[in-house]
PDB file of C-alpha atoms in Angstrom:
ATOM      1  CA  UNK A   1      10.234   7.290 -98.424  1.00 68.00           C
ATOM      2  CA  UNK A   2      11.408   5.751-101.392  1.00 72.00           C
ATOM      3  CA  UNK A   3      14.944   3.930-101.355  1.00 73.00           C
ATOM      4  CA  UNK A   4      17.496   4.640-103.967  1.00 75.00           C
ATOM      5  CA  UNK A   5      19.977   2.401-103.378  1.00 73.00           C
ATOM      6  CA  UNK A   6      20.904  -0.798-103.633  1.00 75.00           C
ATOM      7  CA  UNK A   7      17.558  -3.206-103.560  1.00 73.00           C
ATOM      8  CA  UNK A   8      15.604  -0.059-102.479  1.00 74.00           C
ATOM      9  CA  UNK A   9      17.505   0.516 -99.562  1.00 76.00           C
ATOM     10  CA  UNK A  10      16.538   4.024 -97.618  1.00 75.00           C
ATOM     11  CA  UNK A  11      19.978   6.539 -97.913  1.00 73.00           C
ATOM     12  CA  UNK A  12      20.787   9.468 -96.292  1.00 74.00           C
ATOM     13  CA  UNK A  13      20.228  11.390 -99.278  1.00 75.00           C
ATOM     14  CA  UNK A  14      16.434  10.454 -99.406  1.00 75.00           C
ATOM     15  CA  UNK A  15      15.733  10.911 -96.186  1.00 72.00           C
ATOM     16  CA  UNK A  16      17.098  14.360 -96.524  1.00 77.00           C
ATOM     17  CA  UNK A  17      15.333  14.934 -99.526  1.00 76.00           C
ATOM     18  CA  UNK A  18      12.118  13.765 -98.342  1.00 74.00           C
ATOM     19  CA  UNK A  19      12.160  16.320 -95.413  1.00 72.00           C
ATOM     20  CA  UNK A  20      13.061  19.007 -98.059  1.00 73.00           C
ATOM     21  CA  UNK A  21       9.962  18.076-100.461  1.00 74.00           C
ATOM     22  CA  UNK A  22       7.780  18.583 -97.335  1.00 66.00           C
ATOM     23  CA  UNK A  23       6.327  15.479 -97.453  1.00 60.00           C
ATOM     24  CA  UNK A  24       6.930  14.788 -93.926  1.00 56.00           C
ATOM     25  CA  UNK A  25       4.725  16.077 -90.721  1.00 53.00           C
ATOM     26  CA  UNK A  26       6.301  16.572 -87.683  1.00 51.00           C
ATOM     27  CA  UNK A  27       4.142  16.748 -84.426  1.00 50.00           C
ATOM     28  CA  UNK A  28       5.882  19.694 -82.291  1.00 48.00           C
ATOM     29  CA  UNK A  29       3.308  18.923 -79.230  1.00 50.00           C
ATOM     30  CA  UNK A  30       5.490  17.206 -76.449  1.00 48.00           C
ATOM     31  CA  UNK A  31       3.799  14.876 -75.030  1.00 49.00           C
ATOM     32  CA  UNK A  32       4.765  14.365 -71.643  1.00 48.00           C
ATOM     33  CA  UNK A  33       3.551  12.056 -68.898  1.00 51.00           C
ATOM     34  CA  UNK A  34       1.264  14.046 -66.110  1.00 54.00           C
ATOM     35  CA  UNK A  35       3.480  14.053 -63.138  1.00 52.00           C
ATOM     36  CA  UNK A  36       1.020  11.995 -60.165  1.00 56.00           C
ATOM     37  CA  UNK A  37      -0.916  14.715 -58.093  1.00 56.00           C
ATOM     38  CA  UNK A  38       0.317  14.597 -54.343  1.00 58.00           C
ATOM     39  CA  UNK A  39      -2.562  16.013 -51.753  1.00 60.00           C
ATOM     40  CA  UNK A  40      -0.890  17.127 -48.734  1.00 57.00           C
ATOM     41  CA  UNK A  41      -2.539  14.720 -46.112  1.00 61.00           C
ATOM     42  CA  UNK A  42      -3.850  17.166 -42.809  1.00 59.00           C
ATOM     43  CA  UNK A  43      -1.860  16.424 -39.918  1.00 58.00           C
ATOM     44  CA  UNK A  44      -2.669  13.629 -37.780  1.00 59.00           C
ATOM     45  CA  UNK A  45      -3.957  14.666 -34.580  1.00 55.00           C
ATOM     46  CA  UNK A  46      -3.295  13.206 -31.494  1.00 56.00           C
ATOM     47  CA  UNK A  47      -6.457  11.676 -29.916  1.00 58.00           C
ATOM     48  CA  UNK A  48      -6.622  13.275 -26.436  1.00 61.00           C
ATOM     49  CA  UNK A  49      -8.448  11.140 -23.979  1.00 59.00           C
ATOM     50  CA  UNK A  50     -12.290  12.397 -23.200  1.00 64.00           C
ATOM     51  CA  UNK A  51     -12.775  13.789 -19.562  1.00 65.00           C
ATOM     52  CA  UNK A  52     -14.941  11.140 -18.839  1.00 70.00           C
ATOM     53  CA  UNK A  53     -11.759   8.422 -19.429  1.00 75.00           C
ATOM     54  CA  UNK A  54      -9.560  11.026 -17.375  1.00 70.00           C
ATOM     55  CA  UNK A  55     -12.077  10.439 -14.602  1.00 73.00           C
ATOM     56  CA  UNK A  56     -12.150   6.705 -14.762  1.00 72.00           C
ATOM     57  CA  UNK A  57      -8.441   6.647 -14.816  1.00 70.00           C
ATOM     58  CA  UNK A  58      -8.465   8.976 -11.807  1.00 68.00           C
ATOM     59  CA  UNK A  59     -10.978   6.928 -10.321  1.00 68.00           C
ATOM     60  CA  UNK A  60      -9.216   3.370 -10.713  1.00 71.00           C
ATOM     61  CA  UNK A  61      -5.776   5.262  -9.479  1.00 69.00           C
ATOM     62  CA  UNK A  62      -7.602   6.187  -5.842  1.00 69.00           C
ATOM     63  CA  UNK A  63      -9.331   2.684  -5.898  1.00 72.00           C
ATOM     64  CA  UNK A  64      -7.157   1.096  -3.832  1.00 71.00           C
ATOM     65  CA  UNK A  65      -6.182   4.078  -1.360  1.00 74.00           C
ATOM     66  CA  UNK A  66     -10.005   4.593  -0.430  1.00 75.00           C
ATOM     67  CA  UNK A  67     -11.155   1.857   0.152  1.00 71.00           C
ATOM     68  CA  UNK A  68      -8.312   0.830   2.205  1.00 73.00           C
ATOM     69  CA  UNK A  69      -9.264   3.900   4.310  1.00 74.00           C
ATOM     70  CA  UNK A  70     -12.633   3.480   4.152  1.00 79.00           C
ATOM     71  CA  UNK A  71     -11.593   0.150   5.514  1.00 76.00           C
ATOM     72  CA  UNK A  72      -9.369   1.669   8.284  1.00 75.00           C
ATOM     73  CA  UNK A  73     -12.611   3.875   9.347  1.00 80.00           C
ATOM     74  CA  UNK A  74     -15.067   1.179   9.630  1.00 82.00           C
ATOM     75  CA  UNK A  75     -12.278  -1.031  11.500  1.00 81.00           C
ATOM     76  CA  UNK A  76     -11.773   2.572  14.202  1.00 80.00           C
ATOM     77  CA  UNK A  77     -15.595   2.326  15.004  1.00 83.00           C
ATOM     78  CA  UNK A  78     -15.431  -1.203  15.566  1.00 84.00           C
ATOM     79  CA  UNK A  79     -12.681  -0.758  17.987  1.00 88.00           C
ATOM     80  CA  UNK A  80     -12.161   0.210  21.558  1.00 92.00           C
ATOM     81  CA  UNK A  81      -8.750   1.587  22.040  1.00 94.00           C
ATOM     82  CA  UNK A  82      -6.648   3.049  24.707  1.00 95.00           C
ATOM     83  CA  UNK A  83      -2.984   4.741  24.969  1.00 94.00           C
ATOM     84  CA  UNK A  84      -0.230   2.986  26.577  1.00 95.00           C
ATOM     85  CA  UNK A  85       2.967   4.633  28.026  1.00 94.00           C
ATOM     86  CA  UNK A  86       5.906   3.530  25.728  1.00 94.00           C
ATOM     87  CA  UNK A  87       8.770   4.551  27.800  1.00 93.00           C
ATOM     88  CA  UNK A  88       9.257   1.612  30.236  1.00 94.00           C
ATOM     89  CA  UNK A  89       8.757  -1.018  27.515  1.00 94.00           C
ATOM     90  CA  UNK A  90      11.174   0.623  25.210  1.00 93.00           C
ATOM     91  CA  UNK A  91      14.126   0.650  27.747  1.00 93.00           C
ATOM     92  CA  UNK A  92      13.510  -3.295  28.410  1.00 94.00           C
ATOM     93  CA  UNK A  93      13.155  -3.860  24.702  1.00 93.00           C
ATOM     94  CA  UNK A  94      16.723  -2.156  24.448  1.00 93.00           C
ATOM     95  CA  UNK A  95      17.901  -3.549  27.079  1.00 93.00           C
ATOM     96  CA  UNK A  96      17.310  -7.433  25.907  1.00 91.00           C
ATOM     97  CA  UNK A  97      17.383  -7.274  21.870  1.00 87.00           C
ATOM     98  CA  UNK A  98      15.919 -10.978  22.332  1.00 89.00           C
ATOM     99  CA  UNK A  99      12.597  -9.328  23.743  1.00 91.00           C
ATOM    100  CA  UNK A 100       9.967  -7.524  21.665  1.00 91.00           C
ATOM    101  CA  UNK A 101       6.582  -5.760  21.662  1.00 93.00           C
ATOM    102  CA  UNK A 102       4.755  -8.640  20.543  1.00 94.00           C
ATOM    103  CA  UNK A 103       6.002 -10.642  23.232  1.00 95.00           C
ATOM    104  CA  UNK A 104       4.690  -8.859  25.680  1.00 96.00           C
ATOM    105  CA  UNK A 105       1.670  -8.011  24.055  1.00 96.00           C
ATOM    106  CA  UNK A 106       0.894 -11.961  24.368  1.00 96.00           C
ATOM    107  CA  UNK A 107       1.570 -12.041  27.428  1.00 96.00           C
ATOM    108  CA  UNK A 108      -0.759  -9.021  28.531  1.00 97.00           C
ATOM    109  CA  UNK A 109      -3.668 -10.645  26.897  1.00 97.00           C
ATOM    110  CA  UNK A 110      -3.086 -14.296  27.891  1.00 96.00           C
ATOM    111  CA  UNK A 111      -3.137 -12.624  31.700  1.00 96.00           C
ATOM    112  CA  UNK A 112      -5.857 -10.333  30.915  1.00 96.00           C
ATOM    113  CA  UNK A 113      -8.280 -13.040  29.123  1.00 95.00           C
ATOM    114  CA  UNK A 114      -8.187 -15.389  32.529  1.00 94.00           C
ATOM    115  CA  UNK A 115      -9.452 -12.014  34.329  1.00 95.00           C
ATOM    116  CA  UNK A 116     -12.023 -10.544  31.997  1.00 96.00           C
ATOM    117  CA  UNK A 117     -13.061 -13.935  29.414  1.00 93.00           C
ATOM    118  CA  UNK A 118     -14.143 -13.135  25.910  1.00 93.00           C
ATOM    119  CA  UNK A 119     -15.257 -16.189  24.585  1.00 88.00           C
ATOM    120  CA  UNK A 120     -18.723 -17.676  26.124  1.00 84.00           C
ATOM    121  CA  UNK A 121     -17.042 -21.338  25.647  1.00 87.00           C
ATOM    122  CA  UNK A 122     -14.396 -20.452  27.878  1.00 87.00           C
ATOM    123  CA  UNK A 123     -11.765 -20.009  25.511  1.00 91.00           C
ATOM    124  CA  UNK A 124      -8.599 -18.223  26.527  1.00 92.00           C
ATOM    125  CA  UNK A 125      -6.228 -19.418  24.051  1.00 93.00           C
ATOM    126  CA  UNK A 126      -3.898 -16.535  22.385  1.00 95.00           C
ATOM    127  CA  UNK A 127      -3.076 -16.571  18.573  1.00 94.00           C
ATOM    128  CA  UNK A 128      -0.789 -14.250  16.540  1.00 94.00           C
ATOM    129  CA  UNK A 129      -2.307 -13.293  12.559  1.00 92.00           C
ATOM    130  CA  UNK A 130      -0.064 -12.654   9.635  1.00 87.00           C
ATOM    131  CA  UNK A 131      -0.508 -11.786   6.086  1.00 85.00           C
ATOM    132  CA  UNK A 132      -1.330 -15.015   4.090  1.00 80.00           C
ATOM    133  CA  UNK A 133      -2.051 -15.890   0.475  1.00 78.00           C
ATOM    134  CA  UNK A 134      -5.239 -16.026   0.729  1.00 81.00           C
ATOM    135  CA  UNK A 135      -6.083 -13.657   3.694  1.00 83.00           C
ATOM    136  CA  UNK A 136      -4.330 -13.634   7.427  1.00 89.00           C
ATOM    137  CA  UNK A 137      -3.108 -16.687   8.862  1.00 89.00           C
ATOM    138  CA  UNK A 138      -3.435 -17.447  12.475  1.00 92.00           C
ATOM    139  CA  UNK A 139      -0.854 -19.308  14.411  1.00 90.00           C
ATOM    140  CA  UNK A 140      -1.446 -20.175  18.016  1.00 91.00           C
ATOM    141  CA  UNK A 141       1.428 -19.610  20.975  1.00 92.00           C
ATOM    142  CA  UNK A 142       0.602 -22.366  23.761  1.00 90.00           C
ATOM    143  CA  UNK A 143       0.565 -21.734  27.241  1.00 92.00           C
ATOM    144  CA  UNK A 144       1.079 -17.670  26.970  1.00 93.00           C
ATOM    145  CA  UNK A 145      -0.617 -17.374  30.117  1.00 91.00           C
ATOM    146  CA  UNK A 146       2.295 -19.108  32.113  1.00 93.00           C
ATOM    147  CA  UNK A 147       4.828 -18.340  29.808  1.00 93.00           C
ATOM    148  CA  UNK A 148       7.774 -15.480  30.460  1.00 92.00           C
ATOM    149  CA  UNK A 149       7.893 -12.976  27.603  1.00 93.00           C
ATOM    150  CA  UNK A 150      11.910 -14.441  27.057  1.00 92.00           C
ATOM    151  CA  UNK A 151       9.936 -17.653  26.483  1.00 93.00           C
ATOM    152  CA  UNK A 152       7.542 -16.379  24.780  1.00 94.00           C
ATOM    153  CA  UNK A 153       9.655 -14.887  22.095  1.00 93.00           C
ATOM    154  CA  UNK A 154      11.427 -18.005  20.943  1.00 92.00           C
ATOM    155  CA  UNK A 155       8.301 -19.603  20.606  1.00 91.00           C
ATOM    156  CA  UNK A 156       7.310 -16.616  18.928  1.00 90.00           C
ATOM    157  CA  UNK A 157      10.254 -17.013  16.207  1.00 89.00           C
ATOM    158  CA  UNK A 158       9.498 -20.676  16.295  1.00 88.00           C
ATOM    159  CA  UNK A 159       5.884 -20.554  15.062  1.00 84.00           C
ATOM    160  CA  UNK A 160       6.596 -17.961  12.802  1.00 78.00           C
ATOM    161  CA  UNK A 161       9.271 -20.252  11.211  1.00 79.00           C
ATOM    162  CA  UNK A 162       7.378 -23.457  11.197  1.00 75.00           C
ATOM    163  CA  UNK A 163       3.809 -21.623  10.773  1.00 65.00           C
ATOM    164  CA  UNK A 164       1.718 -24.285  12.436  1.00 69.00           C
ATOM    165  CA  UNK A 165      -1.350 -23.107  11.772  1.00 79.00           C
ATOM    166  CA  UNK A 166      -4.228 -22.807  14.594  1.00 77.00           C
ATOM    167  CA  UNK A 167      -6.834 -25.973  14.728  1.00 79.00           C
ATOM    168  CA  UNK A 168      -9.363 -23.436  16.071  1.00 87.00           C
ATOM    169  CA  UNK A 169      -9.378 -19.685  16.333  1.00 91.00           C
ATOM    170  CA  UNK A 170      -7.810 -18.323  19.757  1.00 93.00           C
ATOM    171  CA  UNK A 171     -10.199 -16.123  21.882  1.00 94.00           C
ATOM    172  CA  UNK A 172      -8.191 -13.126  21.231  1.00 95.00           C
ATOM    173  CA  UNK A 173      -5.621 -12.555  18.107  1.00 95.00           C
ATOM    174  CA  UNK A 174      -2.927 -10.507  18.045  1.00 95.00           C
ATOM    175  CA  UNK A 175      -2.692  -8.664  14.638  1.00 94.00           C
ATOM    176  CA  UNK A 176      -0.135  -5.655  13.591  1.00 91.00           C
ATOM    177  CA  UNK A 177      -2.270  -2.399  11.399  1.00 88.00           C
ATOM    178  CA  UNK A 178      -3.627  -3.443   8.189  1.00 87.00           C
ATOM    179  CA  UNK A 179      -3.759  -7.528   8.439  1.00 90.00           C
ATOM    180  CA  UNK A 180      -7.422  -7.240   8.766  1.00 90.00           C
ATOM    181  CA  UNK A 181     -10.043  -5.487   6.980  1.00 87.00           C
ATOM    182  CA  UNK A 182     -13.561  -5.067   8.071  1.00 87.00           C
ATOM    183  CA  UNK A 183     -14.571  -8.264   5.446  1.00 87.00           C
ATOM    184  CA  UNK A 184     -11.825 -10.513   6.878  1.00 88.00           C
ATOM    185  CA  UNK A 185     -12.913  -9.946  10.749  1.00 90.00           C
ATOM    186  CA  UNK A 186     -12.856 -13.813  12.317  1.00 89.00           C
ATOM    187  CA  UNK A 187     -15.844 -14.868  13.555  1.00 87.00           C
ATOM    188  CA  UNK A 188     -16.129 -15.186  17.388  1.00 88.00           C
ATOM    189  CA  UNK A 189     -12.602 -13.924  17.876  1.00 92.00           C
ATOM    190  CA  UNK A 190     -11.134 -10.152  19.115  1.00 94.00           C
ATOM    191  CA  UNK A 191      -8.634  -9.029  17.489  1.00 95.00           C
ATOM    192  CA  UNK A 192      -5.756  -7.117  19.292  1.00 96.00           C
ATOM    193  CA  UNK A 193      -4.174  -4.332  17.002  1.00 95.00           C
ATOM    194  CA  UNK A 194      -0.692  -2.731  19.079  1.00 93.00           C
ATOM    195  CA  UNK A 195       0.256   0.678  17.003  1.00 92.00           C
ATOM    196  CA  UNK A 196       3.761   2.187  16.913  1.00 90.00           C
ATOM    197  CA  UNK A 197       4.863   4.409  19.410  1.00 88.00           C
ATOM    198  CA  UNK A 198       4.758   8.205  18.787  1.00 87.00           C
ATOM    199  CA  UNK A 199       5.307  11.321  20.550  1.00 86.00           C
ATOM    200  CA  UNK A 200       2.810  12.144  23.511  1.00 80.00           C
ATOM    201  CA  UNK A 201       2.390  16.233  23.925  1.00 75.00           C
ATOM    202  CA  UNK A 202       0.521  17.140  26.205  1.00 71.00           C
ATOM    203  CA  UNK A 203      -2.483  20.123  26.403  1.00 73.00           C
ATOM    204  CA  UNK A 204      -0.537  22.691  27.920  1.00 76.00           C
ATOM    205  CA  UNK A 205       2.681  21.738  25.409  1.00 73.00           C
ATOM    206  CA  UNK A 206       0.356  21.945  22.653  1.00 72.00           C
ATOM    207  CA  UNK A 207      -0.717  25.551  23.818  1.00 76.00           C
ATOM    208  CA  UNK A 208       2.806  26.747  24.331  1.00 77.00           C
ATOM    209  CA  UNK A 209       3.878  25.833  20.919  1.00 74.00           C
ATOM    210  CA  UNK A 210       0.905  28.145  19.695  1.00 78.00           C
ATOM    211  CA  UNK A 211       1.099  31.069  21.588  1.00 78.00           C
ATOM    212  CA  UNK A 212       4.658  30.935  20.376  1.00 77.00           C
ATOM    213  CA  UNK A 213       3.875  29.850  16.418  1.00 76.00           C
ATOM    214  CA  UNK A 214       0.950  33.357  17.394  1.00 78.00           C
ATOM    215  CA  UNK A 215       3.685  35.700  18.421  1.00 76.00           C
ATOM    216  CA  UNK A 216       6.322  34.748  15.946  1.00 76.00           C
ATOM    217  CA  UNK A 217       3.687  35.724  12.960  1.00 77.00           C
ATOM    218  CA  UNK A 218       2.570  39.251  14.690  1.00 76.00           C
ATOM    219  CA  UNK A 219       6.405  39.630  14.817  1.00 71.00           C
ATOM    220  CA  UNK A 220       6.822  39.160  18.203  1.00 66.00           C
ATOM    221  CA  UNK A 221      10.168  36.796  19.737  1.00 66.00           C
ATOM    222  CA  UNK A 222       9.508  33.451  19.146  1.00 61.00           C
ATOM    223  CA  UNK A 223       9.036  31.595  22.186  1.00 64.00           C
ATOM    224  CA  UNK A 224      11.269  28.611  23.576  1.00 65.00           C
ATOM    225  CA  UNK A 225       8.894  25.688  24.608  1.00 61.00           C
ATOM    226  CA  UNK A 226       9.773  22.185  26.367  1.00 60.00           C
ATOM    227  CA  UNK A 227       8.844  19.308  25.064  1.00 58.00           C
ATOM    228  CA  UNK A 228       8.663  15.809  28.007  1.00 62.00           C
ATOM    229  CA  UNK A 229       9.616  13.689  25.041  1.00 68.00           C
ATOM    230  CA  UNK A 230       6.700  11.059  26.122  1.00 83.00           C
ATOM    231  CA  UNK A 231       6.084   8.165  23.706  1.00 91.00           C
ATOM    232  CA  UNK A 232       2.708   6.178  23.826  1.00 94.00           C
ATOM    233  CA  UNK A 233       1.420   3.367  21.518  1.00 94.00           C
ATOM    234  CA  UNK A 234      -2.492   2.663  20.912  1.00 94.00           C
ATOM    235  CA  UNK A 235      -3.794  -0.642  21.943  1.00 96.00           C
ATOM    236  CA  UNK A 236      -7.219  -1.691  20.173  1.00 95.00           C
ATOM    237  CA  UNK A 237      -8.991  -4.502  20.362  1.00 95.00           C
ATOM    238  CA  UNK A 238     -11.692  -5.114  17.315  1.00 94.00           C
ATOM    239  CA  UNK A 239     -14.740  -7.876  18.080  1.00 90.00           C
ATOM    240  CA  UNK A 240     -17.931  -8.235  19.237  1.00 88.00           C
ATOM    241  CA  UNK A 241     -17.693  -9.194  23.245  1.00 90.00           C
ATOM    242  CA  UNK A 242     -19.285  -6.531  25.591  1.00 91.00           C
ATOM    243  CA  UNK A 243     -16.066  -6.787  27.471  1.00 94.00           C
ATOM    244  CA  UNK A 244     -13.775  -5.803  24.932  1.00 94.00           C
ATOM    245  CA  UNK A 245     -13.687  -2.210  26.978  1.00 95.00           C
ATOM    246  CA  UNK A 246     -12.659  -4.194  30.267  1.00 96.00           C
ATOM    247  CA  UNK A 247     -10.287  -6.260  28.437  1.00 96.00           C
ATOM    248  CA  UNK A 248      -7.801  -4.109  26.691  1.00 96.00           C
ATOM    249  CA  UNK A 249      -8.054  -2.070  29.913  1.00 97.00           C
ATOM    250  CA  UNK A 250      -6.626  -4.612  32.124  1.00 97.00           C
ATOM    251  CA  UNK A 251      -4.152  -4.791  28.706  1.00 97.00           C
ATOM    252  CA  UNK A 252      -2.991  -1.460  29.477  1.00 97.00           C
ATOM    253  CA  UNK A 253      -2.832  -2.103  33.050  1.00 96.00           C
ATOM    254  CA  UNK A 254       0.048  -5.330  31.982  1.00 96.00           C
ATOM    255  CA  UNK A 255       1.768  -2.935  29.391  1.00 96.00           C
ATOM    256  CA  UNK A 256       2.194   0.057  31.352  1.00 96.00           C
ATOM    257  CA  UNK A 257       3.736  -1.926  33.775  1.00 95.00           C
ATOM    258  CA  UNK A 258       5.842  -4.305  31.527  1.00 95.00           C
ATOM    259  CA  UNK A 259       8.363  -5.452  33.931  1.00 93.00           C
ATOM    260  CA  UNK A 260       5.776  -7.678  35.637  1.00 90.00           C
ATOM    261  CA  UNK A 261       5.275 -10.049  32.841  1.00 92.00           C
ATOM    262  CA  UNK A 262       9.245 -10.501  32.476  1.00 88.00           C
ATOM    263  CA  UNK A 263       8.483 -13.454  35.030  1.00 81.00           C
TER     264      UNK A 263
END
């Protein structure tokens, strides 16, 4: 474009009159910028676990409970056990709150290890086991032989407050359900395992309740039935000795008779 005004300066005029000469060349293509391509990305799945990771999981989840009753199994064939009437040691237990089970537990073995000895050496000490750190810990309760089960239950509490641990295994060791597992068995010792009480019912209660549970479903009246009510415990003792039968026998013999060891 040539300028026509002052020092060749561009004017309206010429620009106007350049476009009207035809001189100039207008692109008419837009040129636009491409807009950025967005690819839909597939939805993520969730990774479901395989069915062999479901089976480990499983697996790890009944670890524990199986082998603690695999445990509980090999422990029952190991053991020679025997039912103990619960009734006459439950009304002395309520009637002295200072007494308990494991009092006179003590004292029933301490008696019954002078009549029937399990150790070869002689040994007739008496020793209580509780759940340690690093597997059960065995305390020992002195003279439990000539001891009253009163006495015998402070010293009980005592030992279990101090913990004075037992130089040497006792000949027999009193253990509650669970302390011990078939790989934590003490060498050379029996343990004595005393279960809870439960309700006794006997064969001919057992056979009422079904001839009336029977004739309720055929639609027949459903049957009253008595129950006695009985409570036993199980006494077991776990070891090695071929007169761990005789033993918790003369046990029983203390136990179902409790009132003999209050002395």
């Amino acid at each position: 474009i040539s300028g026509s005004g002052p020092k060749g300066r561009i004017l309206k005029g010429d620009v106007m009159q350049f476009l009207k000469d035809g001189k100039a060349v207008i692109d008419k293509q837009e040129k636009h910028a491409a807009a950025p391509v967005i690819t839909a990305k597939p939805p993520t799945s969730v990774a479901r676990p395989s069915a062999d990771t479901e089976t480990a999981f499983l697996v790890k989840s009944l670890e524990s409970s199986v082998l603690r009753r695999l445990g509980e199994l090999e422990l029952a064939k190991r053991s020679t056990t025997v039912q103990v009437p619960a009734d006459k040691l439950d009304r002395l237990i309520k009637a002295n709150r200072s007494l308990s089970d494991t009092a006179f537990a003590v004292r029933a073995a301490a008696l019954a290890l002078h009549q029937v000895p399990l150790a070869k050496d002689g040994n007739v000490r008496v020793g209580i086991a509780v759940e340690g750190a690093k597997g059960p810990a065995v305390f020992e309760i002195a003279d439990a032989s000539t001891s009253s089960v009163l006495e015998l239950a402070a010293k009980i509490k005592d030992a279990q407050k101090e913990n004075p641990l037992a130089s040497e295994l006792p000949a027999v060791i009193l253990a509650a359900e669970g302390v011990y597992t078939p790989a934590s068995l003490p060498l050379g010792s029996s343990v004595l395992v005393v279960g809870k009480p439960h309700k006794v019912v006997s064969a001919a209660e057992a056979s009422a309740a079904l001839d009336s549970a029977l004739s309720e479903l055929t639609g027949g009246a459903a049957k009253k039935t008595a129950v006695s009510g009985a409570s036993a415990f199980d006494v077991g003792v776990i070891g090695e000795s071929p007169a761990n039968a005789a033993f918790v026998g003369k046990v029983k013999g203390f136990l179902s008779n409790p009132e003999l060891l209050m002395f």
